[in-house]
C-alpha cells in the first residue's frame, strides 16, 4: 500500500494512493494510517490534490556515516556502531516544497537517503523483530549546512533548519528494504547512486540500536544514512531523490527572502 498525506479541496487528509500515472487516485483514510486503515469513501484524482510530507513525526532520528564510501569522503573511518543524531520535526517538508538556504551558510548539501517510518510505540526492540514495528519506507533528503556542521563540531544547527528534511512522495508499506537503489540528481545530473545493501548497519540493527536509547512513536522517522557523492545545492537548482520501489522526491532550492 502507498500511504500519503494530501491537501485536497476538502482539507488535509491521509490517503491511500492507488493506480499509476494519470490514473492514480487518492482515497481518504479516516483518522490515521496506523494499524488497518479505514476509509471515508471520499477520493480524488491524484492530479487534483497536492502531496504533502507523508507523515508528521514527533522526531526524526538520523544515522551518520552509514556507508563506508561516504565516511571516507567525509575524511574519517567508518564507525563501528551506528552514530545517531536528531533533526527537529519542524525541518520536515513535502514534495515540491522549497529547500530554503539560510543566509548564514555558504554551503548547503543534499544527502539522499532511505527513510523508515515507525508504525507503533516501541522500546528495546530486538533486531529479529525490528521490521514488525515498521509502517513503511519513504525517500528523504538530509539537507545539511556543511560549513556549520564543521564549525560547530556537532550537527544540530547544520541539519536543523526549517525545510532541511524533505520526505516523500509517499510511504510504501509493502517493500523489502534490504537491497534498493538510491539515486540523487541535481538539475537532472546523477550525483549519488548506491544501494541499501551497502549500509554498514542494516535496518534491523538500526532499530535495535535506537530503541535501546529512546522510545519510538507511531510516525517517527529514521533516516538510514547517505551514500557517497554529497555536494552543494544553490538557489534555482532542483534536487531529486529516487528510491527503488518507492518513487521520486523532488524539491526546488531557494534563498531565504
PDB file of C-alpha atoms in Angstrom:
ATOM      1  CA  UNK A   1       0.000   0.000   0.000  1.00  0.00           C
ATOM      2  CA  UNK A   2       1.130   3.553  -0.751  1.00  0.00           C
ATOM      3  CA  UNK A   3       0.184   5.885   2.087  1.00  0.00           C
ATOM      4  CA  UNK A   4       0.297   9.621   1.576  1.00  0.00           C
ATOM      5  CA  UNK A   5      -0.875  12.896   3.007  1.00  0.00           C
ATOM      6  CA  UNK A   6      -2.521  15.447   0.769  1.00  0.00           C
ATOM      7  CA  UNK A   7      -4.116  18.852   0.659  1.00  0.00           C
ATOM      8  CA  UNK A   8      -7.428  18.309  -1.115  1.00  0.00           C
ATOM      9  CA  UNK A   9     -10.355  20.623  -1.898  1.00  0.00           C
ATOM     10  CA  UNK A  10     -11.796  19.385   1.410  1.00  0.00           C
ATOM     11  CA  UNK A  11      -8.718  19.907   3.609  1.00  0.00           C
ATOM     12  CA  UNK A  12      -5.686  17.869   4.682  1.00  0.00           C
ATOM     13  CA  UNK A  13      -6.031  14.091   4.899  1.00  0.00           C
ATOM     14  CA  UNK A  14      -4.127  10.834   4.961  1.00  0.00           C
ATOM     15  CA  UNK A  15      -4.795   8.803   1.829  1.00  0.00           C
ATOM     16  CA  UNK A  16      -4.101   5.515   0.143  1.00  0.00           C
ATOM     17  CA  UNK A  17      -2.782   6.101  -3.357  1.00  0.00           C
ATOM     18  CA  UNK A  18      -3.992   3.594  -5.908  1.00  0.00           C
ATOM     19  CA  UNK A  19      -3.199   3.213  -9.590  1.00  0.00           C
ATOM     20  CA  UNK A  20      -0.302   4.591 -11.590  1.00  0.00           C
ATOM     21  CA  UNK A  21       0.398   7.695 -13.604  1.00  0.00           C
ATOM     22  CA  UNK A  22      -2.536   9.816 -14.715  1.00  0.00           C
ATOM     23  CA  UNK A  23      -4.985   7.197 -13.422  1.00  0.00           C
ATOM     24  CA  UNK A  24      -3.791   7.440  -9.792  1.00  0.00           C
ATOM     25  CA  UNK A  25      -6.473   8.071  -7.177  1.00  0.00           C
ATOM     26  CA  UNK A  26      -6.106   9.275  -3.577  1.00  0.00           C
ATOM     27  CA  UNK A  27      -8.622   7.542  -1.277  1.00  0.00           C
ATOM     28  CA  UNK A  28      -9.184   9.347   2.017  1.00  0.00           C
ATOM     29  CA  UNK A  29      -8.302   7.456   5.203  1.00  0.00           C
ATOM     30  CA  UNK A  30     -10.335   8.080   8.327  1.00  0.00           C
ATOM     31  CA  UNK A  31      -8.239   9.459  11.198  1.00  0.00           C
ATOM     32  CA  UNK A  32      -4.720   7.982  10.784  1.00  0.00           C
ATOM     33  CA  UNK A  33      -2.853   5.390   8.685  1.00  0.00           C
ATOM     34  CA  UNK A  34      -1.625   3.161  11.530  1.00  0.00           C
ATOM     35  CA  UNK A  35      -2.949  -0.349  12.024  1.00  0.00           C
ATOM     36  CA  UNK A  36      -5.610  -1.319   9.481  1.00  0.00           C
ATOM     37  CA  UNK A  37      -6.803   1.887   7.812  1.00  0.00           C
ATOM     38  CA  UNK A  38     -10.487   2.568   7.345  1.00  0.00           C
ATOM     39  CA  UNK A  39     -11.766   4.768   4.536  1.00  0.00           C
ATOM     40  CA  UNK A  40     -14.254   7.629   4.464  1.00  0.00           C
ATOM     41  CA  UNK A  41     -15.463   6.883   0.940  1.00  0.00           C
ATOM     42  CA  UNK A  42     -14.118  10.154  -0.453  1.00  0.00           C
ATOM     43  CA  UNK A  43     -11.450  10.128  -3.151  1.00  0.00           C
ATOM     44  CA  UNK A  44      -9.789  12.477  -5.628  1.00  0.00           C
ATOM     45  CA  UNK A  45      -7.665  12.081  -8.734  1.00  0.00           C
ATOM     46  CA  UNK A  46      -4.080  12.400  -7.551  1.00  0.00           C
ATOM     47  CA  UNK A  47      -3.586  15.218 -10.060  1.00  0.00           C
ATOM     48  CA  UNK A  48      -6.243  17.271  -8.229  1.00  0.00           C
ATOM     49  CA  UNK A  49      -4.549  17.203  -4.811  1.00  0.00           C
ATOM     50  CA  UNK A  50      -1.187  18.421  -3.517  1.00  0.00           C
ATOM     51  CA  UNK A  51       1.153  15.895  -1.956  1.00  0.00           C
ATOM     52  CA  UNK A  52       2.428  16.922   1.480  1.00  0.00           C
ATOM     53  CA  UNK A  53       5.066  15.279   3.652  1.00  0.00           C
ATOM     54  CA  UNK A  54       3.575  11.803   4.108  1.00  0.00           C
ATOM     55  CA  UNK A  55       3.954  11.893   7.889  1.00  0.00           C
ATOM     56  CA  UNK A  56       4.439  14.419  10.679  1.00  0.00           C
ATOM     57  CA  UNK A  57       6.934  12.813  13.064  1.00  0.00           C
ATOM     58  CA  UNK A  58       7.407  13.544  16.742  1.00  0.00           C
ATOM     59  CA  UNK A  59      11.132  13.179  15.992  1.00  0.00           C
ATOM     60  CA  UNK A  60      13.485  12.380  13.149  1.00  0.00           C
ATOM     61  CA  UNK A  61      16.366  10.093  14.143  1.00  0.00           C
ATOM     62  CA  UNK A  62      19.271  10.158  11.702  1.00  0.00           C
ATOM     63  CA  UNK A  63      22.252   7.880  11.143  1.00  0.00           C
ATOM     64  CA  UNK A  64      25.627   9.386  10.269  1.00  0.00           C
ATOM     65  CA  UNK A  65      28.316   7.760   8.111  1.00  0.00           C
ATOM     66  CA  UNK A  66      26.374   4.561   7.418  1.00  0.00           C
ATOM     67  CA  UNK A  67      28.013   3.927   4.025  1.00  0.00           C
ATOM     68  CA  UNK A  68      31.756   3.232   4.028  1.00  0.00           C
ATOM     69  CA  UNK A  69      32.378   5.310   0.901  1.00  0.00           C
ATOM     70  CA  UNK A  70      30.562   8.317   2.402  1.00  0.00           C
ATOM     71  CA  UNK A  71      32.556   8.011   5.637  1.00  0.00           C
ATOM     72  CA  UNK A  72      35.713   8.042   3.520  1.00  0.00           C
ATOM     73  CA  UNK A  73      34.667  11.118   1.530  1.00  0.00           C
ATOM     74  CA  UNK A  74      33.989  12.917   4.821  1.00  0.00           C
ATOM     75  CA  UNK A  75      37.561  12.187   5.873  1.00  0.00           C
ATOM     76  CA  UNK A  76      37.061   9.635   8.629  1.00  0.00           C
ATOM     77  CA  UNK A  77      36.831   5.905   9.286  1.00  0.00           C
ATOM     78  CA  UNK A  78      33.571   4.015   9.155  1.00  0.00           C
ATOM     79  CA  UNK A  79      32.116   3.902  12.692  1.00  0.00           C
ATOM     80  CA  UNK A  80      31.948   0.542  14.455  1.00  0.00           C
ATOM     81  CA  UNK A  81      28.494   1.368  15.884  1.00  0.00           C
ATOM     82  CA  UNK A  82      25.655   3.470  14.488  1.00  0.00           C
ATOM     83  CA  UNK A  83      26.086   7.205  15.018  1.00  0.00           C
ATOM     84  CA  UNK A  84      22.718   8.781  15.806  1.00  0.00           C
ATOM     85  CA  UNK A  85      21.580  12.390  15.848  1.00  0.00           C
ATOM     86  CA  UNK A  86      18.233  14.200  15.692  1.00  0.00           C
ATOM     87  CA  UNK A  87      16.563  16.615  13.327  1.00  0.00           C
ATOM     88  CA  UNK A  88      13.629  18.658  14.654  1.00  0.00           C
ATOM     89  CA  UNK A  89      10.237  17.775  13.229  1.00  0.00           C
ATOM     90  CA  UNK A  90       9.940  21.400  12.059  1.00  0.00           C
ATOM     91  CA  UNK A  91      12.549  20.566   9.397  1.00  0.00           C
ATOM     92  CA  UNK A  92      10.061  18.296   7.592  1.00  0.00           C
ATOM     93  CA  UNK A  93       8.607  19.403   4.256  1.00  0.00           C
ATOM     94  CA  UNK A  94       6.949  17.500   1.455  1.00  0.00           C
ATOM     95  CA  UNK A  95       7.455  17.016  -2.275  1.00  0.00           C
ATOM     96  CA  UNK A  96       7.925  20.170  -4.356  1.00  0.00           C
ATOM     97  CA  UNK A  97       8.260  22.379  -1.271  1.00  0.00           C
ATOM     98  CA  UNK A  98      11.343  24.607  -1.500  1.00  0.00           C
ATOM     99  CA  UNK A  99      14.502  23.924   0.467  1.00  0.00           C
ATOM    100  CA  UNK A 100      15.326  27.342   1.898  1.00  0.00           C
ATOM    101  CA  UNK A 101      19.025  28.212   2.055  1.00  0.00           C
ATOM    102  CA  UNK A 102      19.880  30.097   5.266  1.00  0.00           C
ATOM    103  CA  UNK A 103      21.902  33.258   4.608  1.00  0.00           C
ATOM    104  CA  UNK A 104      24.299  32.296   7.415  1.00  0.00           C
ATOM    105  CA  UNK A 105      25.597  29.272   5.446  1.00  0.00           C
ATOM    106  CA  UNK A 106      27.821  29.247   2.378  1.00  0.00           C
ATOM    107  CA  UNK A 107      27.484  25.504   1.675  1.00  0.00           C
ATOM    108  CA  UNK A 108      24.218  23.580   1.906  1.00  0.00           C
ATOM    109  CA  UNK A 109      24.488  19.959   0.735  1.00  0.00           C
ATOM    110  CA  UNK A 110      21.975  17.359  -0.436  1.00  0.00           C
ATOM    111  CA  UNK A 111      22.036  13.885   1.122  1.00  0.00           C
ATOM    112  CA  UNK A 112      19.655  11.365  -0.457  1.00  0.00           C
ATOM    113  CA  UNK A 113      18.516   8.587   1.862  1.00  0.00           C
ATOM    114  CA  UNK A 114      16.017   5.814   2.526  1.00  0.00           C
ATOM    115  CA  UNK A 115      13.737   6.703   5.439  1.00  0.00           C
ATOM    116  CA  UNK A 116      11.934   4.304   7.786  1.00  0.00           C
ATOM    117  CA  UNK A 117       8.524   5.263   9.199  1.00  0.00           C
ATOM    118  CA  UNK A 118       7.636   3.649  12.528  1.00  0.00           C
ATOM    119  CA  UNK A 119       4.171   2.168  12.911  1.00  0.00           C
ATOM    120  CA  UNK A 120       3.708   1.664  16.644  1.00  0.00           C
ATOM    121  CA  UNK A 121       5.206   2.635  20.012  1.00  0.00           C
ATOM    122  CA  UNK A 122       8.318   0.588  20.666  1.00  0.00           C
ATOM    123  CA  UNK A 123      11.310   0.341  23.016  1.00  0.00           C
ATOM    124  CA  UNK A 124      14.138  -2.190  23.290  1.00  0.00           C
ATOM    125  CA  UNK A 125      13.207  -3.931  20.041  1.00  0.00           C
ATOM    126  CA  UNK A 126      15.476  -6.892  19.169  1.00  0.00           C
ATOM    127  CA  UNK A 127      16.773  -6.909  15.617  1.00  0.00           C
ATOM    128  CA  UNK A 128      14.944 -10.169  14.894  1.00  0.00           C
ATOM    129  CA  UNK A 129      11.599  -8.397  15.442  1.00  0.00           C
ATOM    130  CA  UNK A 130      12.543  -4.936  14.234  1.00  0.00           C
ATOM    131  CA  UNK A 131      10.586  -4.992  10.988  1.00  0.00           C
ATOM    132  CA  UNK A 132       7.392  -5.688  12.970  1.00  0.00           C
ATOM    133  CA  UNK A 133       7.380  -2.067  14.192  1.00  0.00           C
ATOM    134  CA  UNK A 134       7.805  -0.530  10.719  1.00  0.00           C
ATOM    135  CA  UNK A 135       4.876   1.112   8.946  1.00  0.00           C
ATOM    136  CA  UNK A 136       6.789   1.570   5.709  1.00  0.00           C
ATOM    137  CA  UNK A 137       9.501   3.450   3.848  1.00  0.00           C
ATOM    138  CA  UNK A 138       9.883   6.735   2.006  1.00  0.00           C
ATOM    139  CA  UNK A 139      12.578   8.856   0.376  1.00  0.00           C
ATOM    140  CA  UNK A 140      14.381  11.586   2.306  1.00  0.00           C
ATOM    141  CA  UNK A 141      16.919  14.351   1.848  1.00  0.00           C
ATOM    142  CA  UNK A 142      19.054  15.029   4.927  1.00  0.00           C
ATOM    143  CA  UNK A 143      19.873  18.602   3.937  1.00  0.00           C
ATOM    144  CA  UNK A 144      22.995  19.862   5.703  1.00  0.00           C
ATOM    145  CA  UNK A 145      24.694  23.226   6.130  1.00  0.00           C
ATOM    146  CA  UNK A 146      28.103  21.614   5.832  1.00  0.00           C
ATOM    147  CA  UNK A 147      30.156  24.634   6.833  1.00  0.00           C
ATOM    148  CA  UNK A 148      28.172  24.992  10.059  1.00  0.00           C
ATOM    149  CA  UNK A 149      28.405  21.268  10.792  1.00  0.00           C
ATOM    150  CA  UNK A 150      32.198  21.508  10.587  1.00  0.00           C
ATOM    151  CA  UNK A 151      32.394  24.772  12.518  1.00  0.00           C
ATOM    152  CA  UNK A 152      30.160  23.692  15.405  1.00  0.00           C
ATOM    153  CA  UNK A 153      31.712  20.279  15.997  1.00  0.00           C
ATOM    154  CA  UNK A 154      28.211  18.835  16.363  1.00  0.00           C
ATOM    155  CA  UNK A 155      25.348  18.643  13.926  1.00  0.00           C
ATOM    156  CA  UNK A 156      22.215  20.214  15.376  1.00  0.00           C
ATOM    157  CA  UNK A 157      22.410  23.653  13.769  1.00  0.00           C
ATOM    158  CA  UNK A 158      23.737  22.478  10.412  1.00  0.00           C
ATOM    159  CA  UNK A 159      20.987  19.896   9.988  1.00  0.00           C
ATOM    160  CA  UNK A 160      18.135  21.508  11.898  1.00  0.00           C
ATOM    161  CA  UNK A 161      16.899  24.404   9.766  1.00  0.00           C
ATOM    162  CA  UNK A 162      13.280  24.540   8.671  1.00  0.00           C
ATOM    163  CA  UNK A 163      12.899  22.739   5.293  1.00  0.00           C
ATOM    164  CA  UNK A 164      16.050  20.634   5.877  1.00  0.00           C
ATOM    165  CA  UNK A 165      14.157  17.305   5.940  1.00  0.00           C
ATOM    166  CA  UNK A 166      12.153  16.749   2.745  1.00  0.00           C
ATOM    167  CA  UNK A 167      10.161  13.489   2.850  1.00  0.00           C
ATOM    168  CA  UNK A 168       8.027  11.779   0.229  1.00  0.00           C
ATOM    169  CA  UNK A 169       6.389  11.341  -2.112  1.00  0.00           C
ATOM    170  CA  UNK A 170       4.547   8.701  -0.059  1.00  0.00           C
ATOM    171  CA  UNK A 171       5.125   5.752   2.280  1.00  0.00           C
ATOM    172  CA  UNK A 172       5.417   2.320   0.695  1.00  0.00           C
ATOM    173  CA  UNK A 173       4.304  -0.341   3.165  1.00  0.00           C
ATOM    174  CA  UNK A 174       4.992  -3.451   1.059  1.00  0.00           C
ATOM    175  CA  UNK A 175       8.710  -3.330   0.426  1.00  0.00           C
ATOM    176  CA  UNK A 176      11.847  -5.315   1.160  1.00  0.00           C
ATOM    177  CA  UNK A 177      14.349  -2.573   2.072  1.00  0.00           C
ATOM    178  CA  UNK A 178      17.459  -4.754   2.099  1.00  0.00           C
ATOM    179  CA  UNK A 179      18.701  -4.010  -1.446  1.00  0.00           C
ATOM    180  CA  UNK A 180      17.176  -0.891  -3.004  1.00  0.00           C
ATOM    181  CA  UNK A 181      18.864   1.538  -5.375  1.00  0.00           C
ATOM    182  CA  UNK A 182      19.116   5.164  -4.198  1.00  0.00           C
ATOM    183  CA  UNK A 183      19.805   7.883  -6.775  1.00  0.00           C
ATOM    184  CA  UNK A 184      20.177  11.619  -6.118  1.00  0.00           C
ATOM    185  CA  UNK A 185      20.064  14.042  -9.047  1.00  0.00           C
ATOM    186  CA  UNK A 186      20.851  17.749  -9.084  1.00  0.00           C
ATOM    187  CA  UNK A 187      19.248  19.510 -12.063  1.00  0.00           C
ATOM    188  CA  UNK A 188      18.897  16.094 -13.714  1.00  0.00           C
ATOM    189  CA  UNK A 189      22.555  15.106 -13.262  1.00  0.00           C
ATOM    190  CA  UNK A 190      23.196  11.999 -11.161  1.00  0.00           C
ATOM    191  CA  UNK A 191      25.303  12.875  -8.115  1.00  0.00           C
ATOM    192  CA  UNK A 192      24.687   9.851  -5.854  1.00  0.00           C
ATOM    193  CA  UNK A 193      23.966   6.242  -6.800  1.00  0.00           C
ATOM    194  CA  UNK A 194      24.169   3.343  -4.362  1.00  0.00           C
ATOM    195  CA  UNK A 195      22.183   0.511  -2.813  1.00  0.00           C
ATOM    196  CA  UNK A 196      20.859  -0.128   0.665  1.00  0.00           C
ATOM    197  CA  UNK A 197      22.662  -3.473   0.643  1.00  0.00           C
ATOM    198  CA  UNK A 198      25.815  -1.393   1.260  1.00  0.00           C
ATOM    199  CA  UNK A 199      24.566   0.046   4.549  1.00  0.00           C
ATOM    200  CA  UNK A 200      27.158  -0.610   7.237  1.00  0.00           C
ATOM    201  CA  UNK A 201      24.385  -1.138   9.798  1.00  0.00           C
ATOM    202  CA  UNK A 202      21.208  -2.580   8.348  1.00  0.00           C
ATOM    203  CA  UNK A 203      17.662  -1.578   9.227  1.00  0.00           C
ATOM    204  CA  UNK A 204      17.033  -4.194  11.946  1.00  0.00           C
ATOM    205  CA  UNK A 205      20.325  -3.210  13.621  1.00  0.00           C
ATOM    206  CA  UNK A 206      19.424   0.476  13.452  1.00  0.00           C
ATOM    207  CA  UNK A 207      16.020  -0.029  15.046  1.00  0.00           C
ATOM    208  CA  UNK A 208      17.510  -2.217  17.774  1.00  0.00           C
ATOM    209  CA  UNK A 209      20.264   0.344  18.471  1.00  0.00           C
ATOM    210  CA  UNK A 210      17.975   3.377  18.551  1.00  0.00           C
ATOM    211  CA  UNK A 211      15.315   1.749  20.724  1.00  0.00           C
ATOM    212  CA  UNK A 212      17.850   0.880  23.404  1.00  0.00           C
ATOM    213  CA  UNK A 213      18.148   4.668  23.790  1.00  0.00           C
ATOM    214  CA  UNK A 214      14.686   6.080  23.205  1.00  0.00           C
ATOM    215  CA  UNK A 215      11.064   5.124  22.700  1.00  0.00           C
ATOM    216  CA  UNK A 216       9.902   5.464  19.117  1.00  0.00           C
ATOM    217  CA  UNK A 217       6.322   6.561  18.480  1.00  0.00           C
ATOM    218  CA  UNK A 218       3.984   5.979  15.526  1.00  0.00           C
ATOM    219  CA  UNK A 219       5.065   8.229  12.694  1.00  0.00           C
ATOM    220  CA  UNK A 220       8.627   8.708  13.900  1.00  0.00           C
ATOM    221  CA  UNK A 221      11.147   8.694  11.078  1.00  0.00           C
ATOM    222  CA  UNK A 222      14.621   7.154  10.860  1.00  0.00           C
ATOM    223  CA  UNK A 223      16.971   8.401   8.128  1.00  0.00           C
ATOM    224  CA  UNK A 224      19.268   5.473   7.389  1.00  0.00           C
ATOM    225  CA  UNK A 225      22.314   7.361   6.075  1.00  0.00           C
ATOM    226  CA  UNK A 226      23.511   8.768   2.770  1.00  0.00           C
ATOM    227  CA  UNK A 227      25.891   7.263   0.185  1.00  0.00           C
ATOM    228  CA  UNK A 228      28.957   8.967  -1.246  1.00  0.00           C
ATOM    229  CA  UNK A 229      28.595  11.877  -3.645  1.00  0.00           C
ATOM    230  CA  UNK A 230      27.138  14.548  -1.367  1.00  0.00           C
ATOM    231  CA  UNK A 231      27.598  18.100  -2.564  1.00  0.00           C
ATOM    232  CA  UNK A 232      26.264  21.641  -2.524  1.00  0.00           C
ATOM    233  CA  UNK A 233      22.979  22.999  -3.854  1.00  0.00           C
ATOM    234  CA  UNK A 234      22.400  26.564  -4.988  1.00  0.00           C
ATOM    235  CA  UNK A 235      19.430  28.853  -5.422  1.00  0.00           C
ATOM    236  CA  UNK A 236      17.421  27.989  -8.509  1.00  0.00           C
ATOM    237  CA  UNK A 237      18.517  24.361  -8.667  1.00  0.00           C
ATOM    238  CA  UNK A 238      16.339  21.291  -8.178  1.00  0.00           C
ATOM    239  CA  UNK A 239      17.251  18.141  -6.273  1.00  0.00           C
ATOM    240  CA  UNK A 240      15.559  14.746  -6.662  1.00  0.00           C
ATOM    241  CA  UNK A 241      15.969  11.599  -4.567  1.00  0.00           C
ATOM    242  CA  UNK A 242      14.688   8.365  -6.101  1.00  0.00           C
ATOM    243  CA  UNK A 243      14.404   5.172  -4.066  1.00  0.00           C
ATOM    244  CA  UNK A 244      13.693   1.964  -5.954  1.00  0.00           C
ATOM    245  CA  UNK A 245      10.208   0.643  -5.221  1.00  0.00           C
ATOM    246  CA  UNK A 246       9.026   3.951  -3.746  1.00  0.00           C
ATOM    247  CA  UNK A 247       9.344   6.844  -6.170  1.00  0.00           C
ATOM    248  CA  UNK A 248      10.971  10.241  -6.538  1.00  0.00           C
ATOM    249  CA  UNK A 249      11.087  13.119  -4.071  1.00  0.00           C
ATOM    250  CA  UNK A 250      11.811  16.432  -5.805  1.00  0.00           C
ATOM    251  CA  UNK A 251      12.387  19.833  -4.215  1.00  0.00           C
ATOM    252  CA  UNK A 252      13.478  23.191  -5.629  1.00  0.00           C
ATOM    253  CA  UNK A 253      16.206  25.157  -3.876  1.00  0.00           C
ATOM    254  CA  UNK A 254      15.524  28.762  -2.924  1.00  0.00           C
ATOM    255  CA  UNK A 255      17.213  31.546  -0.986  1.00  0.00           C
ATOM    256  CA  UNK A 256      15.577  32.984   2.107  1.00  0.00           C
ATOM    257  CA  UNK A 257      13.695  36.208   1.335  1.00  0.00           C
TER     258      UNK A 257
END
